[in-house]
PDB file of N, CA and C in Angstrom:
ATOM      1  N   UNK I 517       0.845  -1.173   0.000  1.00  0.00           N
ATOM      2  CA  UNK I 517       0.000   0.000   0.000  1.00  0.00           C
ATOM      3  C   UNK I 517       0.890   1.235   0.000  1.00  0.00           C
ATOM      4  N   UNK I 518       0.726   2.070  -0.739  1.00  0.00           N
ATOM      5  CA  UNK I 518       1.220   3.071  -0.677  1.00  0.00           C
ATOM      6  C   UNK I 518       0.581   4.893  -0.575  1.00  0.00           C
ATOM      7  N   UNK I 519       0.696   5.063   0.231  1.00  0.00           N
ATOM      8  CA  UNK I 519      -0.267   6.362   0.836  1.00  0.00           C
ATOM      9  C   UNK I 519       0.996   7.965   1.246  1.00  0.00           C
ATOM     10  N   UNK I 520       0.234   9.063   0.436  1.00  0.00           N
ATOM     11  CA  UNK I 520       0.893  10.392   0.152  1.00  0.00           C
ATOM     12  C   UNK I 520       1.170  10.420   1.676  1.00  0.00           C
ATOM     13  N   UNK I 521       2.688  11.587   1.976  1.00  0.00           N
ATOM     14  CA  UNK I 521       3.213  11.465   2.703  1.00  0.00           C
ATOM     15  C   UNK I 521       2.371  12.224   3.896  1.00  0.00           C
ATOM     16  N   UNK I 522       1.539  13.346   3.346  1.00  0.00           N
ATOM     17  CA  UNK I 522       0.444  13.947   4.082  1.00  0.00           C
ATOM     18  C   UNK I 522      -0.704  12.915   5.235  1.00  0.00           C
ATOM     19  N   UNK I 523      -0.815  12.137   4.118  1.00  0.00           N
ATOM     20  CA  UNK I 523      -1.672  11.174   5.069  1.00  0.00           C
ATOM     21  C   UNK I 523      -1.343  10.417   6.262  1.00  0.00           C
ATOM     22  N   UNK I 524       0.111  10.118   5.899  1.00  0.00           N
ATOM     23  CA  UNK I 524       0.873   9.199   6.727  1.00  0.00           C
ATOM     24  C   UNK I 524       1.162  10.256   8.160  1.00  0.00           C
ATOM     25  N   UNK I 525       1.191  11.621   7.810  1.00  0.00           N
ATOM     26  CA  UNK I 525       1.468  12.592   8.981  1.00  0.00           C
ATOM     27  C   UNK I 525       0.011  12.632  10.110  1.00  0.00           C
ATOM     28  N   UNK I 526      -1.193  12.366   8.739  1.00  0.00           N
ATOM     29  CA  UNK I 526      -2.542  12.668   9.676  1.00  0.00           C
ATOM     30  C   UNK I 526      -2.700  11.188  10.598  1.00  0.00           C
ATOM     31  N   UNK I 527      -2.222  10.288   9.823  1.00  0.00           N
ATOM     32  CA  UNK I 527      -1.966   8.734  11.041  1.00  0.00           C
ATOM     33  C   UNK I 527      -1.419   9.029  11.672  1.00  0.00           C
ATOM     34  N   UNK I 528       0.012   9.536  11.947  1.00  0.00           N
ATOM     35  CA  UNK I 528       0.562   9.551  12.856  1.00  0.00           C
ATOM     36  C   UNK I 528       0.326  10.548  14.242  1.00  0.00           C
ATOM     37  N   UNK I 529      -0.320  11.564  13.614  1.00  0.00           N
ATOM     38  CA  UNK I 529      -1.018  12.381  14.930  1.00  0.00           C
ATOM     39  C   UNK I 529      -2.133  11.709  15.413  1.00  0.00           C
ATOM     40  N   UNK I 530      -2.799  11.592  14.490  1.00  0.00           N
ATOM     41  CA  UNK I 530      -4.181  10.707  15.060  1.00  0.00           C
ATOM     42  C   UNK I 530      -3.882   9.508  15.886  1.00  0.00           C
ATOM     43  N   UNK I 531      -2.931   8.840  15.995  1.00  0.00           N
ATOM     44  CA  UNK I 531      -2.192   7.650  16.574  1.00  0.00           C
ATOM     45  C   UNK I 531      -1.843   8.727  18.334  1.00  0.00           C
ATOM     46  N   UNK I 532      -0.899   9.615  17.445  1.00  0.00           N
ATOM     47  CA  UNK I 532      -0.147  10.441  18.745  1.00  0.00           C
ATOM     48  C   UNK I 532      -1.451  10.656  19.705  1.00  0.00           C
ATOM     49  N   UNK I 533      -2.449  11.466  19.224  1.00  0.00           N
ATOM     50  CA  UNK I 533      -3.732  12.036  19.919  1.00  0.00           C
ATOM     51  C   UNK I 533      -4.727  11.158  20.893  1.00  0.00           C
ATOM     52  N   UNK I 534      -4.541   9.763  20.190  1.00  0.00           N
ATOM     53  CA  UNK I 534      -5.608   8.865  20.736  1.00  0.00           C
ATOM     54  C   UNK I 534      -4.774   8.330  21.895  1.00  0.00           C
ATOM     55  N   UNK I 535      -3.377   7.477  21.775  1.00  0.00           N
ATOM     56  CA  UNK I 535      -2.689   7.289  23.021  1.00  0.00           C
ATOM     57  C   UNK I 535      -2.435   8.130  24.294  1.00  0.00           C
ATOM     58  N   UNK I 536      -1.798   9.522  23.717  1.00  0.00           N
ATOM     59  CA  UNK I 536      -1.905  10.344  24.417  1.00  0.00           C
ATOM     60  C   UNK I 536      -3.250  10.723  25.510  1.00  0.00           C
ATOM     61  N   UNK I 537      -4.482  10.548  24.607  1.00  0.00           N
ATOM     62  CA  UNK I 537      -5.713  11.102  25.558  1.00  0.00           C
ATOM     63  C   UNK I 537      -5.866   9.996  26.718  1.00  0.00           C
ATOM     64  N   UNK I 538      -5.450   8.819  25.676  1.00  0.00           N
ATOM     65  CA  UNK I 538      -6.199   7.828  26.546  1.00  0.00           C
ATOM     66  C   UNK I 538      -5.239   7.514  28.079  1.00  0.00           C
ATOM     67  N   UNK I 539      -4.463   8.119  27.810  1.00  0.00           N
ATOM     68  CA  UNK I 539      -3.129   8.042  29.138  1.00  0.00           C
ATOM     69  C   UNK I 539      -3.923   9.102  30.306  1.00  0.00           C
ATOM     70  N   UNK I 540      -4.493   9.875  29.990  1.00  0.00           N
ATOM     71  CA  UNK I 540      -4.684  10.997  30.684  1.00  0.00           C
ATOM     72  C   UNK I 540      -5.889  10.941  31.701  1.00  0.00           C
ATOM     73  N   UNK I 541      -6.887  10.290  31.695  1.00  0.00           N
ATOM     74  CA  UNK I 541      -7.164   9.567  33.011  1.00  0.00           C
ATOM     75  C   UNK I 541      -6.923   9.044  34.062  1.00  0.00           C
ATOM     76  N   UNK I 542      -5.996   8.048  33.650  1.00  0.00           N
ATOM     77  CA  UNK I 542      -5.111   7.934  34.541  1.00  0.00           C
ATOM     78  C   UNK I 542      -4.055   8.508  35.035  1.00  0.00           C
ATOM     79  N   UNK I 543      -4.003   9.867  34.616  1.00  0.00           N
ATOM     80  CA  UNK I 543      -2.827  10.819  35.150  1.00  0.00           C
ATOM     81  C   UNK I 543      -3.768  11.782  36.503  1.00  0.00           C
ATOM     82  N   UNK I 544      -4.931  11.992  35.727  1.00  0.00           N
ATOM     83  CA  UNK I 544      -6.036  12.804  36.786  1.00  0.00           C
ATOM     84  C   UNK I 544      -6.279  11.909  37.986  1.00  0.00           C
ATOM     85  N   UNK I 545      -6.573  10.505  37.811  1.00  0.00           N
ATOM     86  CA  UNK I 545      -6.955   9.812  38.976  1.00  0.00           C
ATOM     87  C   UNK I 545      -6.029   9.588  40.120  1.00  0.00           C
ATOM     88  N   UNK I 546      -4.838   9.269  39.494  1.00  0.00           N
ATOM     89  CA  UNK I 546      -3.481   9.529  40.111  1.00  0.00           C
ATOM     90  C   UNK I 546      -3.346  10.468  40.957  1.00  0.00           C
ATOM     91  N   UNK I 547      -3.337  11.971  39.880  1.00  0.00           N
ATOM     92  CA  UNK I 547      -3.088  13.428  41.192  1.00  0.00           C
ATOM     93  C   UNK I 547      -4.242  13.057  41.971  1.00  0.00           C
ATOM     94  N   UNK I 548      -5.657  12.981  41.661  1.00  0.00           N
ATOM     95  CA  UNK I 548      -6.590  13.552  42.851  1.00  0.00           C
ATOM     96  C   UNK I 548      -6.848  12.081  43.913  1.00  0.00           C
ATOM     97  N   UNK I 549      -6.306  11.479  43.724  1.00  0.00           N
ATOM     98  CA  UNK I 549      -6.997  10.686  44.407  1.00  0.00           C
ATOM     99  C   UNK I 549      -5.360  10.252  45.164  1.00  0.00           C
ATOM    100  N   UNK I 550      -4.214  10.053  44.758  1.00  0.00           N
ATOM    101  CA  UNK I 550      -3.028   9.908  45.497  1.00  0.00           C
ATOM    102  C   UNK I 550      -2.973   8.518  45.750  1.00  0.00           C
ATOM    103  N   UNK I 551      -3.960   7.478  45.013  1.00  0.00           N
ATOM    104  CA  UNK I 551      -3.946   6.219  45.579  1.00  0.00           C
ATOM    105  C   UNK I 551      -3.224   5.166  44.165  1.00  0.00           C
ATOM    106  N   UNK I 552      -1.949   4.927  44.095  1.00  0.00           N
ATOM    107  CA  UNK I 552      -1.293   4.702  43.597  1.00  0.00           C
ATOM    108  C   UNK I 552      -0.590   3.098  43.813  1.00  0.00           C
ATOM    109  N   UNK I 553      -1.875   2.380  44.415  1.00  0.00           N
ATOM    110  CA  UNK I 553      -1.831   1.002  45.020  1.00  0.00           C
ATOM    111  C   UNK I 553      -1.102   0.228  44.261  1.00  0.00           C
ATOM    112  N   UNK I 554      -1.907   0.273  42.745  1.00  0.00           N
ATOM    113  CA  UNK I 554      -2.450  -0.397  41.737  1.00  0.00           C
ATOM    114  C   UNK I 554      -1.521  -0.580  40.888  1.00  0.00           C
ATOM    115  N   UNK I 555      -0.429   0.460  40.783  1.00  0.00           N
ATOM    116  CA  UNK I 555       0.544   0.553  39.921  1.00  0.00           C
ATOM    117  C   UNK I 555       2.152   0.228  40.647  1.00  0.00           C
ATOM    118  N   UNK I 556       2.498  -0.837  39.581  1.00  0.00           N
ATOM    119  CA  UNK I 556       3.735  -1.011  39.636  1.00  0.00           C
ATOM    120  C   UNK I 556       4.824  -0.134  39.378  1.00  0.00           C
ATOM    121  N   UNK I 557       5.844  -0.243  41.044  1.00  0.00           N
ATOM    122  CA  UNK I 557       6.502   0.609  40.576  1.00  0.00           C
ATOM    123  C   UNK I 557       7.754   0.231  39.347  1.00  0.00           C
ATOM    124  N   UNK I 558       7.752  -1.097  39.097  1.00  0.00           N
ATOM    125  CA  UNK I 558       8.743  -1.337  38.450  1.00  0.00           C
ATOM    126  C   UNK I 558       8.277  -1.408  36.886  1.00  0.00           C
ATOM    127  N   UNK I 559       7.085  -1.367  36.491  1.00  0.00           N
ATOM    128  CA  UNK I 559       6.455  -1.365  35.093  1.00  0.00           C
ATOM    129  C   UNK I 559       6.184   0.003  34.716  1.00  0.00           C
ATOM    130  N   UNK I 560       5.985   0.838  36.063  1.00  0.00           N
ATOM    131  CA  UNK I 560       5.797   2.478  35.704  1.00  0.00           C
ATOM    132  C   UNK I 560       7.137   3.059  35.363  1.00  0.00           C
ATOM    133  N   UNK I 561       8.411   2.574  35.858  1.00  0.00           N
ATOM    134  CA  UNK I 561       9.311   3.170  35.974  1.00  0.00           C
ATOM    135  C   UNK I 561       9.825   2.456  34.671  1.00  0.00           C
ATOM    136  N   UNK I 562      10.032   1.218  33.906  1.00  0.00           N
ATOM    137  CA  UNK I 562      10.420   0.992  32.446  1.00  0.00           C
ATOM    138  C   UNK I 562       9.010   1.523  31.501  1.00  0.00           C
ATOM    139  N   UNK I 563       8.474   2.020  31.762  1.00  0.00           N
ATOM    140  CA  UNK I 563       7.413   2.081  30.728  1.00  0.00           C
ATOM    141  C   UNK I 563       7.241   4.128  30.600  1.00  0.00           C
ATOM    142  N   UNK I 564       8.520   4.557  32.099  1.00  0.00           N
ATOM    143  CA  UNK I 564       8.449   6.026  31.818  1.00  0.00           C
ATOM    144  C   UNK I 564      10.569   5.911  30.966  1.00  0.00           C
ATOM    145  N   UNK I 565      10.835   5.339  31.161  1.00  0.00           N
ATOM    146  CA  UNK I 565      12.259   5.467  30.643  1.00  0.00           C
ATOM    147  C   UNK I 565      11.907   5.106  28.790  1.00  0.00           C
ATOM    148  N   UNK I 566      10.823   3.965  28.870  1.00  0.00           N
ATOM    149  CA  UNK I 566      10.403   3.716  26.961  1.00  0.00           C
ATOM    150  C   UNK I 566       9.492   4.823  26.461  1.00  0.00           C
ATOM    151  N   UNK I 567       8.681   5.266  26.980  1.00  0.00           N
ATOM    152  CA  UNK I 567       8.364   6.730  26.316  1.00  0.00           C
ATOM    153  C   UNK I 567       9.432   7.936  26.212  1.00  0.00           C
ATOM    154  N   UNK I 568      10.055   7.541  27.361  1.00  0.00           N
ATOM    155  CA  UNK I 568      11.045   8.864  27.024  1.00  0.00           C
ATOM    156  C   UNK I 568      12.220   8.843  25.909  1.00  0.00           C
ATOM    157  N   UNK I 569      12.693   7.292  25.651  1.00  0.00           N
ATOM    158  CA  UNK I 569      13.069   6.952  24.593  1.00  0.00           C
ATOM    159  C   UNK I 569      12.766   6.856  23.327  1.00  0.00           C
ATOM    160  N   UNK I 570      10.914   6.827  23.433  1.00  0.00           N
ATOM    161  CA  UNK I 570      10.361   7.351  21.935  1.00  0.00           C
ATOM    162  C   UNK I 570      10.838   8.647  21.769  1.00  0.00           C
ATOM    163  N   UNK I 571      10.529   9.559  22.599  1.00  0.00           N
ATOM    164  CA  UNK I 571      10.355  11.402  22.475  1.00  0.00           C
ATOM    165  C   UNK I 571      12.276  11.399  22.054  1.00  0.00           C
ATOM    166  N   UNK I 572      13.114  10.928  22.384  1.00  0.00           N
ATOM    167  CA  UNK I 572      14.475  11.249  22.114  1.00  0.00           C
ATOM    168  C   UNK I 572      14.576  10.161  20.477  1.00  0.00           C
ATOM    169  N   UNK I 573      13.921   9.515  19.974  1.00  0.00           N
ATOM    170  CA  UNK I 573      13.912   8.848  18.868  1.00  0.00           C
ATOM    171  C   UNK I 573      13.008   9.715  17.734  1.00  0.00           C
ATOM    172  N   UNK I 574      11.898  10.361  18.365  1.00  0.00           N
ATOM    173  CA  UNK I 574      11.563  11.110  17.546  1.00  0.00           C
ATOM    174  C   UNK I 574      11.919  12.101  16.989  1.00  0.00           C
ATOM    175  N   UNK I 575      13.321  12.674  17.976  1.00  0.00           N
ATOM    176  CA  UNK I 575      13.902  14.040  18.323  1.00  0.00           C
ATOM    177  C   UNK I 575      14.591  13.569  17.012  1.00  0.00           C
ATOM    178  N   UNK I 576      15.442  12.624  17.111  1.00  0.00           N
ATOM    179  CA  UNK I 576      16.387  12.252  16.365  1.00  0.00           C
ATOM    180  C   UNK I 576      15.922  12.175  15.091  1.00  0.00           C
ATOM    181  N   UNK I 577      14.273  11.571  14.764  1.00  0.00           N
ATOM    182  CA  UNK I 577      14.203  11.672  13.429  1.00  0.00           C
ATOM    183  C   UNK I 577      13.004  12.436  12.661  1.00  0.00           C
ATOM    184  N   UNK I 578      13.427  13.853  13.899  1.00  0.00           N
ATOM    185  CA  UNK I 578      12.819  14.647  13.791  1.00  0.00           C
ATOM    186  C   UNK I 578      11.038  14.681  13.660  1.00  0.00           C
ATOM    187  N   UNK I 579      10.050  13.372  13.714  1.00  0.00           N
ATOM    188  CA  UNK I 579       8.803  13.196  13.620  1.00  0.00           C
ATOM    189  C   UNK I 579       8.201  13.904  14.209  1.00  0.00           C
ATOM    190  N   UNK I 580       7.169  14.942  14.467  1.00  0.00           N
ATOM    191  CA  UNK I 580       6.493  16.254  15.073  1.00  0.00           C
ATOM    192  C   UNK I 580       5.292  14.949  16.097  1.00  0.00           C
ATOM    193  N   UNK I 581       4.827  13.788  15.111  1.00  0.00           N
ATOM    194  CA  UNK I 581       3.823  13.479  15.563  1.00  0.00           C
ATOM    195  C   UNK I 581       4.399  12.442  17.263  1.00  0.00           C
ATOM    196  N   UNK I 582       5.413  12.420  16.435  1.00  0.00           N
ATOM    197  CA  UNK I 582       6.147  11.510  17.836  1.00  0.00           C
ATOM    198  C   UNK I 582       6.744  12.521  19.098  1.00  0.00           C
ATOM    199  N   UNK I 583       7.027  13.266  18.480  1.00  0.00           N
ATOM    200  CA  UNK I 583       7.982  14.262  19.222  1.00  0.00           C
ATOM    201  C   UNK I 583       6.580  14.768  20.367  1.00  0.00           C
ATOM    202  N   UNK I 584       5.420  15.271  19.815  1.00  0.00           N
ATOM    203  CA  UNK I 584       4.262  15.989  20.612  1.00  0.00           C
ATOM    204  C   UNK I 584       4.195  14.534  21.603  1.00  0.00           C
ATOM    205  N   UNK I 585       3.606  13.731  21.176  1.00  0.00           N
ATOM    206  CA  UNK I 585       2.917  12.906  22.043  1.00  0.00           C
ATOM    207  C   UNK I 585       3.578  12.337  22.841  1.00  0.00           C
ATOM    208  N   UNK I 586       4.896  12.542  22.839  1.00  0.00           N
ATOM    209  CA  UNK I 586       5.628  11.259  23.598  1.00  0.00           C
ATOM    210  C   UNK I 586       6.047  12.346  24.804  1.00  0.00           C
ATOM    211  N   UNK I 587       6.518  13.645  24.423  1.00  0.00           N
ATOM    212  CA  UNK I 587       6.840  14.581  24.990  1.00  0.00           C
ATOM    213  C   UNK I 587       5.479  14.666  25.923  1.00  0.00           C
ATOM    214  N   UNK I 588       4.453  14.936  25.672  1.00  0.00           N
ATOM    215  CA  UNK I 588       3.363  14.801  26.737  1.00  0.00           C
ATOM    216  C   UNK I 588       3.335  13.637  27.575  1.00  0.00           C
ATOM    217  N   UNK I 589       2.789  12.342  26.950  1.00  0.00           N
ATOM    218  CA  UNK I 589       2.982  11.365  27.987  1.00  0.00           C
ATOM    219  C   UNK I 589       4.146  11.452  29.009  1.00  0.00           C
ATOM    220  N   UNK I 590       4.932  11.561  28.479  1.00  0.00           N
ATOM    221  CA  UNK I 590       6.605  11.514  29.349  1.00  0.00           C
ATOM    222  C   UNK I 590       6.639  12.184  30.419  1.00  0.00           C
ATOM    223  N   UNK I 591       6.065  14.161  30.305  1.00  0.00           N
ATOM    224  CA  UNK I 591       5.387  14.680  31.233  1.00  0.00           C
ATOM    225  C   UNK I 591       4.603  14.001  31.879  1.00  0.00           C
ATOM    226  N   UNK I 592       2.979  13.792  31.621  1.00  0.00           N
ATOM    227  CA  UNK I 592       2.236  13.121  32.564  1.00  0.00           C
ATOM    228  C   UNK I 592       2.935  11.257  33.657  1.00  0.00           C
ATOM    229  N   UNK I 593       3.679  10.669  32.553  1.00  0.00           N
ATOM    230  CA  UNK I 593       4.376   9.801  33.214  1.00  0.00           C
ATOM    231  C   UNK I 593       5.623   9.917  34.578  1.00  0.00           C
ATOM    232  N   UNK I 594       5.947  10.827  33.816  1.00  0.00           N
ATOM    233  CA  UNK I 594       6.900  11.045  35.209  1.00  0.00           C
ATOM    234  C   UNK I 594       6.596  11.766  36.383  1.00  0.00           C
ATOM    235  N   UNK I 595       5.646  12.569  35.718  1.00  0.00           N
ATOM    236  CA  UNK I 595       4.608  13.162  37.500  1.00  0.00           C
ATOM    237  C   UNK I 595       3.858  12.348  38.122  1.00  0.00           C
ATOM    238  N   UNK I 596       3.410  11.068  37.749  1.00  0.00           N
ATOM    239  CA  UNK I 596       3.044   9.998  37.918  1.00  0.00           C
ATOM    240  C   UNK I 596       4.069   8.838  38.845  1.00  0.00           C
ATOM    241  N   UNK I 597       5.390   8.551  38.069  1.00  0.00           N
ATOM    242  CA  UNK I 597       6.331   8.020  38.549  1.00  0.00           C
ATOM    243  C   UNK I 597       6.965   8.509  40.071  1.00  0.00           C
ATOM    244  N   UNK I 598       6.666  10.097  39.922  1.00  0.00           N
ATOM    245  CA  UNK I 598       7.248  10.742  41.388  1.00  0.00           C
ATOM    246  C   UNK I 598       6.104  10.555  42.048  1.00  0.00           C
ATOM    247  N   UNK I 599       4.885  10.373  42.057  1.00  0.00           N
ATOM    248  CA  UNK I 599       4.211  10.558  43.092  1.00  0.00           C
ATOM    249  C   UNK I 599       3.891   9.296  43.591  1.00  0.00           C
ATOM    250  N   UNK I 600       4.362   8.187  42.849  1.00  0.00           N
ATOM    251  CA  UNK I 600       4.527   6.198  43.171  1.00  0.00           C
ATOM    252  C   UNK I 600       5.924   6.529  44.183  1.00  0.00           C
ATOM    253  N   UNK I 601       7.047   7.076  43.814  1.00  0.00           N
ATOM    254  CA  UNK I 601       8.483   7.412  44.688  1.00  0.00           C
ATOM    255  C   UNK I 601       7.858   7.834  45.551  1.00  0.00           C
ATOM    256  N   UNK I 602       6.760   8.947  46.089  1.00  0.00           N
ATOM    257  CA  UNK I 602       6.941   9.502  47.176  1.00  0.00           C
ATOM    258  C   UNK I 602       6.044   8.993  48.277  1.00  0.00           C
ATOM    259  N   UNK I 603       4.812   8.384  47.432  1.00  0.00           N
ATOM    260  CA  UNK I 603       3.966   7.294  48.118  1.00  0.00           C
ATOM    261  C   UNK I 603       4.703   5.985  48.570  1.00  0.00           C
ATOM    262  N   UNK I 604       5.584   5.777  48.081  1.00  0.00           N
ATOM    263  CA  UNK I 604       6.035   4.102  48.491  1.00  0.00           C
ATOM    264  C   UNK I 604       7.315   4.633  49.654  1.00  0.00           C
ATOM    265  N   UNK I 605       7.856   5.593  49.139  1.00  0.00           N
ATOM    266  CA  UNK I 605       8.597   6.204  50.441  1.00  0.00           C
ATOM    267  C   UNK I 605       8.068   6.668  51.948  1.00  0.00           C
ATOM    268  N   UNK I 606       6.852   7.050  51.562  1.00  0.00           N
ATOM    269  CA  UNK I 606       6.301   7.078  52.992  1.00  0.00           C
ATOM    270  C   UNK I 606       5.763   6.202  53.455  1.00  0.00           C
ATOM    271  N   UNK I 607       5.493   5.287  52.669  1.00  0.00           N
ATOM    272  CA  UNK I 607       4.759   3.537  53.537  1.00  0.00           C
ATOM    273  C   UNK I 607       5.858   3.226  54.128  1.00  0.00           C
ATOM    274  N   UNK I 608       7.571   3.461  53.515  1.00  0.00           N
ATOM    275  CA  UNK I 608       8.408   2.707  54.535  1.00  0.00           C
ATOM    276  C   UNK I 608       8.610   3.664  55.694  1.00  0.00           C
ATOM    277  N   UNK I 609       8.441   4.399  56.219  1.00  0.00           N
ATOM    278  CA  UNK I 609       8.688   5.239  57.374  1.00  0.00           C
ATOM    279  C   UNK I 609       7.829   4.578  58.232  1.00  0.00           C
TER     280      UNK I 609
END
């Protein structure tokens, strides 16, 4: 199949847009609720180092659609990741 390079840009945001949103629930439930039981810290913490490795892969090959979305998740992931660090740090006290 072969599809104009335009189109291939509107997949790739539309890809970026839908992952991205769908992350973002669980970024809200996270801040307001602080109950961070549920999540592993060891799957949150490789799964915030592999997004951040998309956003530096996209950097590299320059993709806008990769570069936006990954750059967001990565944000919402790692404010996520610190607040699993600071919750699991105070259960051990």
């Amino acid at each position: 199949m072969t599809l104009e390079p335009h189109y291939i840009e509107i997949i790739g945001y539309c890809a970026a847009f839908l992952t991205t949103i769908a992350f973002l629930p669980q970024a809200i439930q996270s801040w307001r609720t602080r109950d961070l039981s549920g999540i592993s810290l060891g799957m949150y913490s490789f799964f915030t180092i592999g997004v951040g490795l998309w956003l530096v892969y996209g950097l590299i090959i320059e993709k806008w659609p990769l570069i936006l979305a990954n750059a967001l998740t990565f944000a919402l992931a790692i404010s996520i990741l610190f607040l699993k660090l600071r919750h699991t740090s105070r259960q051990r006290k």
